[in-house]
Short mmCIF file of C-alpha atoms in Angstrom, two decimals:
data_model
loop_
_atom_site.label_atom_id
_atom_site.label_comp_id
_atom_site.label_asym_id
_atom_site.label_seq_id
_atom_site.Cartn_x
_atom_site.Cartn_y
_atom_site.Cartn_z
CA MET A 21 83.11 129.85 87.65
CA ASN A 22 81.18 133.24 87.55
CA ASN A 23 80.28 135.04 84.42
CA SER A 24 83.46 137.23 83.92
CA SER A 25 85.46 134.04 84.31
CA ASN A 26 83.32 132.17 81.76
CA ASP A 27 83.42 134.99 79.18
CA ILE A 28 87.43 135.20 79.37
CA LEU A 29 87.51 131.48 78.75
CA GLU A 30 85.23 131.53 75.64
CA SER A 31 86.76 134.54 74.42
CA ALA A 32 90.25 133.00 74.42
CA ILE A 33 88.98 129.78 72.57
CA ASN A 34 87.52 131.83 70.13
CA LYS A 35 90.90 133.81 69.65
CA ALA A 36 92.94 130.77 69.49
CA LYS A 37 90.49 129.36 66.77
CA SER A 38 90.34 132.79 64.61
CA ILE A 39 94.51 132.60 64.37
CA GLY A 40 94.48 129.18 63.23
CA ALA A 41 93.95 126.88 66.13
CA ASP A 42 91.53 123.43 65.28
CA HIS A 43 90.66 122.58 68.90
CA VAL A 44 91.01 124.19 72.37
CA ASP A 45 90.92 123.02 75.84
CA ILE A 46 91.12 124.84 78.98
CA ILE A 47 91.48 123.50 82.48
CA PHE A 48 90.66 126.26 84.87
CA SER A 49 90.83 125.91 88.64
CA GLU A 50 90.35 128.51 91.37
CA SER A 51 91.04 127.97 95.42
CA GLU A 52 90.38 129.46 98.52
CA THR A 53 92.88 127.90 101.22
CA ILE A 54 93.79 128.78 104.79
CA SER A 55 96.79 126.92 106.48
CA ALA A 56 97.62 127.85 109.90
CA SER A 57 100.72 125.91 111.79
CA SER A 58 102.24 126.44 115.47
CA ARG A 59 105.45 125.74 116.91
CA LEU A 60 105.52 125.33 120.78
CA THR A 61 101.86 126.48 121.11
CA LYS A 62 102.64 129.60 119.38
CA LEU A 63 101.49 130.60 115.76
CA GLU A 64 104.36 130.04 113.45
CA LYS A 65 102.49 130.87 110.22
CA LEU A 66 99.36 131.58 108.67
CA VAL A 67 98.57 131.44 105.18
CA GLN A 68 95.38 132.87 103.50
CA ALA A 69 95.26 133.06 99.77
CA ASN A 70 92.78 132.76 96.91
CA LEU A 71 94.72 131.11 94.02
CA MET A 72 93.96 130.22 90.32
CA ASN A 73 95.60 128.13 87.62
CA VAL A 74 94.69 128.32 84.06
CA ASP A 75 96.11 125.61 81.28
CA ILE A 76 95.11 126.01 77.62
CA ARG A 77 95.98 123.57 75.06
CA VAL A 78 95.50 123.94 71.33
CA SER A 79 95.83 121.72 68.51
CA VAL A 80 96.95 122.68 64.74
CA GLY A 81 96.24 119.53 62.72
CA ASP A 82 97.95 116.60 64.78
CA ARG A 83 100.36 119.28 66.51
CA TYR A 84 99.87 120.42 70.10
CA ALA A 85 100.91 122.80 72.50
CA SER A 86 100.09 124.05 75.90
CA ILE A 87 100.72 127.04 78.30
CA SER A 88 99.84 127.78 81.95
CA SER A 89 99.54 130.80 84.22
CA ASP A 90 98.29 131.59 87.50
CA ASN A 91 96.03 134.63 86.50
CA ILE A 92 93.05 134.04 84.01
CA GLU A 93 93.66 137.54 82.87
CA ARG A 94 96.47 136.65 80.82
CA LEU A 95 94.18 135.02 78.64
CA THR A 96 92.95 138.50 77.52
CA ASP A 97 96.24 139.32 76.00
CA ASN A 98 96.45 138.28 72.53
CA SER A 99 100.20 137.68 72.53
CA PHE A 100 99.80 135.13 75.30
CA ILE A 101 97.26 133.11 72.94
CA GLU A 102 99.44 133.90 69.63
CA ARG A 103 102.13 132.19 71.72
CA VAL A 104 100.53 128.83 72.28
CA VAL A 105 98.98 128.58 68.88
CA SER A 106 102.56 129.66 67.32
CA ALA A 107 104.30 126.73 69.38
CA ALA A 108 101.60 124.13 68.56
CA LYS A 109 102.15 125.05 64.51
CA ASN A 110 105.70 124.56 64.89
CA SER A 111 105.81 121.41 67.29
CA PRO A 112 106.18 117.81 66.24
CA GLU A 113 103.38 115.83 65.01
CA GLU A 114 101.50 113.46 67.12
CA LYS A 115 101.14 110.02 65.74
CA LEU A 116 98.17 109.20 67.96
CA LYS A 117 94.89 110.88 69.18
CA ILE A 118 95.50 112.53 72.60
CA ARG A 119 92.08 114.34 72.70
CA ALA A 120 88.99 112.63 73.62
CA ASP A 121 86.29 112.98 70.92
CA SER A 122 83.18 114.85 71.53
CA SER A 123 81.10 111.61 71.29
CA GLU A 124 82.72 110.43 74.09
CA LEU A 125 81.77 113.34 76.63
CA CYS A 126 79.32 113.22 79.10
CA LYS A 127 77.11 115.93 79.34
CA ASN A 128 75.11 114.84 82.56
CA PHE A 129 77.61 113.72 85.37
CA LYS A 130 76.77 112.08 88.75
CA GLU A 131 76.33 114.35 91.49
CA ILE A 132 79.08 113.40 94.25
CA ASP A 133 79.00 114.79 97.64
CA ILE A 134 82.53 116.07 97.70
CA CYS A 135 82.04 119.92 98.82
CA ASP A 136 81.28 121.08 102.23
CA LYS A 137 79.25 124.02 101.25
CA ASN A 138 77.86 124.78 104.63
CA PHE A 139 81.29 125.06 106.44
CA SER A 140 82.65 128.79 106.89
CA ALA A 141 86.46 128.77 107.01
CA ASP A 142 87.67 131.06 109.69
CA PRO A 143 91.60 132.01 110.07
CA ASP A 144 91.10 131.69 113.77
CA TYR A 145 89.64 128.39 113.77
CA PHE A 146 92.45 126.76 112.25
CA ILE A 147 95.04 128.85 114.37
CA ASN A 148 93.15 127.52 117.68
CA LYS A 149 92.89 123.95 116.05
CA ALA A 150 96.56 123.62 115.35
CA LYS A 151 97.44 125.48 118.77
CA LYS A 152 95.24 122.91 120.96
CA CYS A 153 96.39 119.76 119.08
CA GLU A 154 100.27 120.70 119.87
CA ASP A 155 99.43 121.77 123.33
CA ILE A 156 97.61 118.62 124.25
CA ALA A 157 100.43 116.70 122.76
CA LEU A 158 103.25 118.58 124.74
CA GLN A 159 101.18 117.78 127.94
CA ILE A 160 101.41 114.15 127.50
CA LYS A 161 103.92 112.70 129.90
CA GLY A 162 107.06 111.60 127.98
CA ILE A 163 106.90 114.08 125.35
CA THR A 164 109.50 116.29 125.26
CA ASN A 165 109.27 118.36 122.01
CA SER A 166 107.23 118.94 119.26
CA GLU A 167 107.88 120.00 115.27
CA GLY A 168 104.58 121.64 115.34
CA ALA A 169 101.16 121.16 114.45
CA GLU A 170 99.18 122.33 111.36
CA ALA A 171 95.53 122.83 110.42
CA GLY A 172 94.19 123.68 107.14
CA TYR A 173 91.44 124.00 104.71
CA SER A 174 90.69 124.30 100.86
CA ARG A 175 87.78 124.85 98.54
CA THR A 176 88.55 124.28 95.02
CA LYS A 177 86.43 124.60 91.67
CA PHE A 178 87.62 122.96 88.54
CA THR A 179 86.49 123.66 85.34
CA LEU A 180 87.28 122.37 81.91
CA ILE A 181 85.92 124.09 78.55
CA ARG A 182 86.11 122.85 75.31
CA ASP A 183 85.63 124.67 71.76
CA ASP A 184 83.00 121.67 70.85
CA GLY A 185 81.06 123.63 73.51
CA PHE A 186 81.68 121.04 76.38
CA CYS A 187 81.79 122.89 79.88
CA ALA A 188 81.60 121.35 83.09
CA SER A 189 82.86 122.01 86.64
CA TYR A 190 82.90 120.60 90.03
CA GLU A 191 83.80 121.89 93.54
CA LYS A 192 85.90 119.91 96.31
CA THR A 193 86.75 120.89 99.90
CA LEU A 194 89.82 119.28 102.07
CA ASN A 195 90.40 119.73 105.53
CA GLN A 196 93.47 118.49 107.37
CA ILE A 197 95.11 118.63 110.75
CA SER A 198 98.52 116.87 111.58
CA VAL A 199 101.12 117.09 114.37
CA VAL A 200 104.57 115.90 114.78
CA THR A 201 105.86 114.88 118.04
CA LEU A 202 109.23 113.99 119.76
CA ALA A 203 110.53 112.01 122.89
CA GLU A 204 113.90 111.28 124.44
CA LYS A 205 115.24 108.60 126.46
CA ASN A 206 118.71 107.76 127.18
CA GLU A 207 120.13 110.23 124.93
CA SER A 208 118.06 108.60 122.03
CA LEU A 209 115.54 110.71 120.26
CA GLU A 210 112.20 109.50 118.65
CA ARG A 211 109.67 111.21 116.37
CA ASP A 212 106.39 110.32 114.85
CA TYR A 213 103.22 111.85 113.65
CA ALA A 214 99.63 111.72 113.41
CA TYR A 215 97.12 113.37 110.97
CA SER A 216 93.48 113.54 109.59
CA THR A 217 92.30 114.56 106.23
CA SER A 218 88.72 114.90 105.19
CA VAL A 219 86.19 116.58 102.67
CA TYR A 220 83.97 117.62 105.38
CA ASN A 221 85.29 119.35 108.26
CA GLU A 222 82.73 117.56 110.55
CA ASP A 223 84.54 114.35 109.67
CA LEU A 224 88.22 115.32 110.78
CA ARG A 225 89.47 113.78 113.59
CA SER A 226 89.67 115.95 116.75
CA SER A 227 92.77 117.76 117.82
CA GLU A 228 92.61 115.43 121.03
CA GLU A 229 92.48 112.31 118.95
CA ILE A 230 95.37 113.42 116.59
CA ALA A 231 97.57 114.45 119.68
CA LYS A 232 97.11 111.37 121.73
CA GLU A 233 97.87 109.21 118.61
CA SER A 234 101.06 111.22 117.72
CA ALA A 235 102.39 110.92 121.00
CA GLU A 236 101.21 107.26 121.51
CA LYS A 237 103.23 106.29 118.62
CA THR A 238 106.30 108.48 119.59
CA LEU A 239 106.58 107.22 123.17
CA LYS A 240 106.27 103.23 121.97
CA ARG A 241 109.32 104.06 119.69
CA LEU A 242 111.63 104.79 122.62
CA GLY A 243 114.33 102.27 123.45
CA ALA A 244 114.46 100.90 119.71
CA ARG A 245 116.94 98.32 118.89
CA LYS A 246 118.74 96.92 116.30
CA VAL A 247 118.51 93.47 114.97
CA GLN A 248 120.49 90.93 112.96
CA SER A 249 120.14 90.82 109.46
CA CYS A 250 117.66 87.74 108.43
CA LYS A 251 114.79 86.52 106.41
CA VAL A 252 111.79 86.73 108.25
CA PRO A 253 107.98 87.15 107.73
CA VAL A 254 107.10 90.91 107.42
CA VAL A 255 104.10 92.75 108.09
CA PHE A 256 103.41 96.19 106.78
CA ASP A 257 100.84 98.43 108.92
CA ARG A 258 98.33 100.17 107.01
CA LYS A 259 100.19 103.55 106.17
CA THR A 260 103.19 101.41 104.87
CA SER A 261 101.03 99.23 102.72
CA ARG A 262 99.59 102.23 101.31
CA GLN A 263 102.76 103.10 100.25
CA LEU A 264 103.23 99.86 98.45
CA LEU A 265 100.03 100.33 96.64
CA ASN A 266 101.23 103.47 95.47
CA SER A 267 104.16 101.82 93.90
CA MET A 268 101.67 99.22 92.26
CA LEU A 269 99.81 101.88 90.70
CA ASP A 270 102.96 103.65 89.41
CA ALA A 271 103.57 100.31 87.77
CA LEU A 272 99.85 99.91 86.51
CA SER A 273 100.00 103.53 85.10
CA GLY A 274 99.73 103.22 81.25
CA ALA A 275 102.20 105.99 80.91
CA ALA A 276 104.92 103.30 82.17
CA ILE A 277 103.28 100.45 80.50
CA ALA A 278 103.11 102.12 76.77
CA ARG A 279 106.96 103.17 77.10
CA GLY A 280 107.81 99.55 78.57
CA VAL A 281 109.58 100.85 81.70
CA SER A 282 107.12 98.71 84.09
CA PHE A 283 107.73 95.24 85.61
CA LEU A 284 103.97 94.50 84.88
CA LYS A 285 103.89 95.54 80.98
CA ASP A 286 103.21 92.13 79.94
CA LYS A 287 101.11 91.17 82.82
CA LEU A 288 97.62 91.83 81.79
CA SER A 289 94.88 89.31 82.42
CA GLN A 290 97.64 87.18 84.33
CA LYS A 291 97.34 86.02 87.89
CA ILE A 292 100.39 87.06 89.36
CA PHE A 293 99.65 88.07 92.90
CA ALA A 294 97.90 85.91 95.68
CA ASP A 295 94.14 85.30 95.57
CA CYS A 296 93.73 87.96 98.47
CA ILE A 297 94.73 90.95 96.47
CA ASN A 298 91.91 92.82 95.01
CA VAL A 299 92.24 96.44 94.04
CA SER A 300 89.69 98.81 93.31
CA ASP A 301 89.16 102.20 91.88
CA ARG A 302 85.74 103.96 92.97
CA TYR A 303 85.16 107.58 91.80
CA ALA A 304 81.76 108.43 93.15
CA ILE A 305 82.53 107.30 96.80
CA ARG A 306 80.39 109.85 98.94
CA ARG A 307 82.97 112.44 100.79
CA GLY A 308 85.73 110.56 99.19
CA LEU A 309 89.06 112.64 99.05
CA ARG A 310 89.78 111.53 95.33
CA SER A 311 86.20 111.32 94.31
CA ARG A 312 85.54 113.29 90.99
CA PRO A 313 82.84 113.08 88.50
CA PHE A 314 84.85 113.42 85.35
CA ASP A 315 88.65 113.48 84.43
CA SER A 316 90.69 116.05 82.64
CA ASP A 317 89.85 114.91 79.38
CA GLY A 318 86.18 115.24 79.83
CA LEU A 319 85.35 111.59 80.34
CA GLU A 320 82.84 110.81 83.04
CA CYS A 321 85.09 108.72 85.62
CA ARG A 322 83.66 104.94 86.12
CA ASP A 323 84.79 102.37 88.83
CA THR A 324 87.38 99.68 87.74
CA ASN A 325 88.63 96.71 89.22
CA ILE A 326 92.02 96.67 88.71
CA VAL A 327 93.15 93.40 90.24
CA THR A 328 90.74 90.64 90.92
CA ASN A 329 91.87 87.69 93.08
CA GLY A 330 95.48 88.50 92.14
CA THR A 331 94.64 88.58 88.31
CA ILE A 332 95.21 92.23 86.58
CA ASN A 333 92.15 93.13 84.62
CA SER A 334 93.09 96.71 83.99
CA PHE A 335 95.61 99.52 83.48
CA LEU A 336 95.20 103.00 84.34
CA LEU A 337 94.67 104.70 81.21
CA ASN A 338 93.89 108.38 79.82
CA THR A 339 92.86 109.09 76.11
CA LYS A 340 96.62 109.37 74.98
CA TYR A 341 97.77 106.01 76.38
CA ALA A 342 94.74 104.23 75.73
CA ASN A 343 94.86 104.94 71.87
CA LYS A 344 98.44 104.05 71.91
CA MET A 345 97.57 100.52 73.29
CA ASN A 346 94.59 100.32 71.23
CA MET A 347 92.19 100.09 74.70
CA LYS A 348 89.47 102.22 76.19
CA SER A 349 90.33 104.84 78.45
CA THR A 350 89.70 104.15 82.23
CA ALA A 351 88.70 107.77 82.61
CA ASN A 352 91.95 108.52 84.91
CA ALA A 353 93.35 111.52 83.08
CA SER A 354 95.03 114.11 85.06
CA GLY A 355 96.23 117.16 83.36
CA TRP A 356 96.92 116.93 79.79
CA GLU A 357 98.86 113.80 79.76
CA GLY A 358 98.85 112.55 83.30
CA ILE A 359 97.29 109.78 84.70
CA SER A 360 95.76 109.67 88.39
CA PRO A 361 93.86 107.08 90.34
CA ASN A 362 90.52 107.99 92.15
CA ASN A 363 89.76 106.53 95.41
CA VAL A 364 91.92 103.11 95.32
CA CYS A 365 92.21 100.33 97.84
CA ILE A 366 93.43 96.99 98.48
CA GLU A 367 90.27 95.50 99.74
CA ASN A 368 89.67 93.92 103.08
CA GLY A 369 90.95 90.34 103.63
CA ASN A 370 89.37 87.69 105.92
CA LYS A 371 91.66 87.78 108.72
CA SER A 372 91.95 90.30 111.80
CA PHE A 373 95.41 92.23 112.08
CA PHE A 374 95.93 90.03 115.22
CA ASP A 375 95.26 86.71 113.34
CA LEU A 376 97.64 87.90 110.60
CA ILE A 377 100.47 88.12 113.07
CA LYS A 378 99.48 85.56 115.64
CA GLY A 379 101.72 82.46 113.77
CA ILE A 380 104.66 84.45 113.09
CA LYS A 381 107.24 82.86 115.41
CA SER A 382 110.07 85.86 114.57
CA GLY A 383 109.53 88.50 112.38
CA LEU A 384 109.04 92.05 111.63
CA PHE A 385 106.24 94.49 111.93
CA VAL A 386 106.71 97.57 109.83
CA THR A 387 105.27 100.93 110.93
CA GLU A 388 107.34 103.78 108.73
CA VAL A 389 109.29 103.60 105.61
CA MET A 390 111.76 105.83 104.10
CA GLY A 391 113.87 105.63 100.87
CA SER A 392 113.15 105.20 97.24
CA GLY A 393 111.04 102.02 97.61
CA VAL A 394 109.94 100.02 94.22
CA ASN A 395 112.18 100.25 91.15
CA ILE A 396 109.04 99.81 88.72
CA VAL A 397 111.41 98.86 85.99
CA THR A 398 112.35 95.49 87.51
CA GLY A 399 110.03 95.24 90.44
CA ASN A 400 113.10 95.37 93.15
CA TYR A 401 112.10 96.77 96.32
CA SER A 402 114.20 98.06 99.04
CA GLN A 403 113.46 100.80 101.79
CA GLY A 404 114.93 101.90 105.15
CA ALA A 405 112.37 101.07 108.09
CA VAL A 406 111.38 101.36 111.86
CA GLY A 407 108.79 99.02 113.51
CA PHE A 408 108.66 96.32 116.02
CA TRP A 409 109.84 92.88 116.30
CA ILE A 410 107.13 90.10 116.33
CA GLU A 411 107.88 86.92 118.65
CA ASN A 412 105.65 84.02 119.11
CA GLY A 413 102.64 86.00 117.79
CA GLU A 414 102.97 89.38 119.55
CA ILE A 415 104.40 92.46 118.86
CA THR A 416 107.48 93.04 121.18
CA TYR A 417 110.08 95.87 121.49
CA PRO A 418 110.69 98.67 118.80
CA VAL A 419 113.57 98.60 116.26
CA ASN A 420 115.16 101.03 114.10
CA GLU A 421 118.05 101.61 111.62
CA ILE A 422 117.09 98.25 109.43
CA THR A 423 115.96 98.09 105.61
CA VAL A 424 113.43 95.56 104.32
CA ALA A 425 114.26 94.25 100.61
CA GLY A 426 112.27 91.91 98.32
CA ASN A 427 111.00 91.53 94.95
CA PHE A 428 107.35 93.21 94.25
CA LEU A 429 105.97 90.28 92.13
CA GLU A 430 107.37 87.62 94.87
CA MET A 431 106.14 89.74 97.60
CA PHE A 432 102.59 89.84 96.30
CA SER A 433 102.50 86.37 95.34
CA HIS A 434 103.25 85.47 98.84
CA CYS A 435 101.08 87.42 100.89
CA ASP A 436 98.00 87.65 103.13
CA VAL A 437 95.63 90.59 103.92
CA ALA A 438 94.01 91.86 107.39
CA SER A 439 90.48 93.39 107.41
CA ASP A 440 91.72 96.48 109.10
CA LEU A 441 91.19 98.75 106.05
CA LYS A 442 90.21 102.24 106.81
CA LEU A 443 89.42 105.03 103.96
CA GLU A 444 91.37 107.86 105.17
CA SER A 445 93.57 108.82 102.39
CA GLY A 446 92.00 108.18 99.19
CA ILE A 447 94.79 105.16 98.35
CA ASP A 448 94.41 103.02 101.21
CA SER A 449 95.04 99.51 102.11
CA PRO A 450 94.79 96.65 105.17
CA SER A 451 97.71 95.72 106.86
CA ILE A 452 99.63 93.30 104.57
CA PHE A 453 101.78 89.86 105.69
CA PHE A 454 104.29 89.05 103.38
CA GLU A 455 105.83 85.38 103.85
CA GLU A 456 109.56 86.17 103.94
CA MET A 457 111.55 89.48 103.16
CA ILE A 458 115.34 90.37 103.50
CA VAL A 459 115.66 92.37 106.82
CA GLY A 460 118.91 94.26 106.99
CA GLY A 461 120.33 95.11 110.06
CA ILE A 462 123.67 94.45 112.02
#
């Protein structure tokens, strides 16, 4: 944050306090982004932008209000500041503290390697990267079309400043590449995709790797069959297991727990999952996609063992919901009242993927899901799915137009976890075996 920006933020705080605000917090972010997409190896879109966002929250007594803008210069407009202070004065009172006390804030945050400071972003680099990825994919035998490829980069600086003198910033970079490929056989069209995301550009998978993975996955889906409805063992691959983990985190969020709308609301300190389920939140992973030194409440992030050997140890909490539940924040605040995990994973089990499926006489291997997923109020689960049929411990033919259904608690109390975890998205999981689920087909 340059001196000019810092001066504007401090001036806005002083202005708000001079007209009646008791406390003022500002979140300011400024980003440089580049994104290039190709379609049939021709440039389809190039976006290059410098973006900013400023969120100011004020309190008057126990009344709060916030306002945001995409231009920091708005903070120099007295009427803009007057509006948010007036809104706070006329807001309903908050019964519980939603702002972290000054004594809780950390002044010396841990240095985390999450910014690729030596990489110089060039639009032509990303244009060529996207084109190359799509071109390689289209040249692979059997691939008949593409929905395009995209490559991009962003560098963002986050700043939190408060009227009590707290001011902290961190920078983060993200690189990404993706491609979607199509193949056709006997009037049946199939599609799949591959992608890579990384903090450092040098860690990004190559265009060749992404193209070949997408093509291979697409071609394997050709000739997909339908299956009879049944109850069988089901294995979710890493990508689809990750989505199940996302649903688990939604149900473990303090916002859902405090409102009583989560099926896990009464499960703290209870063993409700299988022994193999261990879920951890790690904030300082080197080059981690979701690593950060502090949350938006100004608390230093920390590691949390959310689930250990099937027992729920902790919910994910910010200051507001921690106070509402008479607990301590886990430093997972996002925005003024949101909650967001850091780097979360279901930890590796003891079996290889092949050991996980070798005992399945007849079952389903899920590689993609679509639809609503988990109802976090009841724990009931249902999604459309595609994948492969397992027979006698081996993956055989592709299947589609099916649904998988069950209850989250039942699923995760009778499951096993593979040892194929890869930290590639910030919320990650190994492949997971579920003892029995309903597969809806013909």
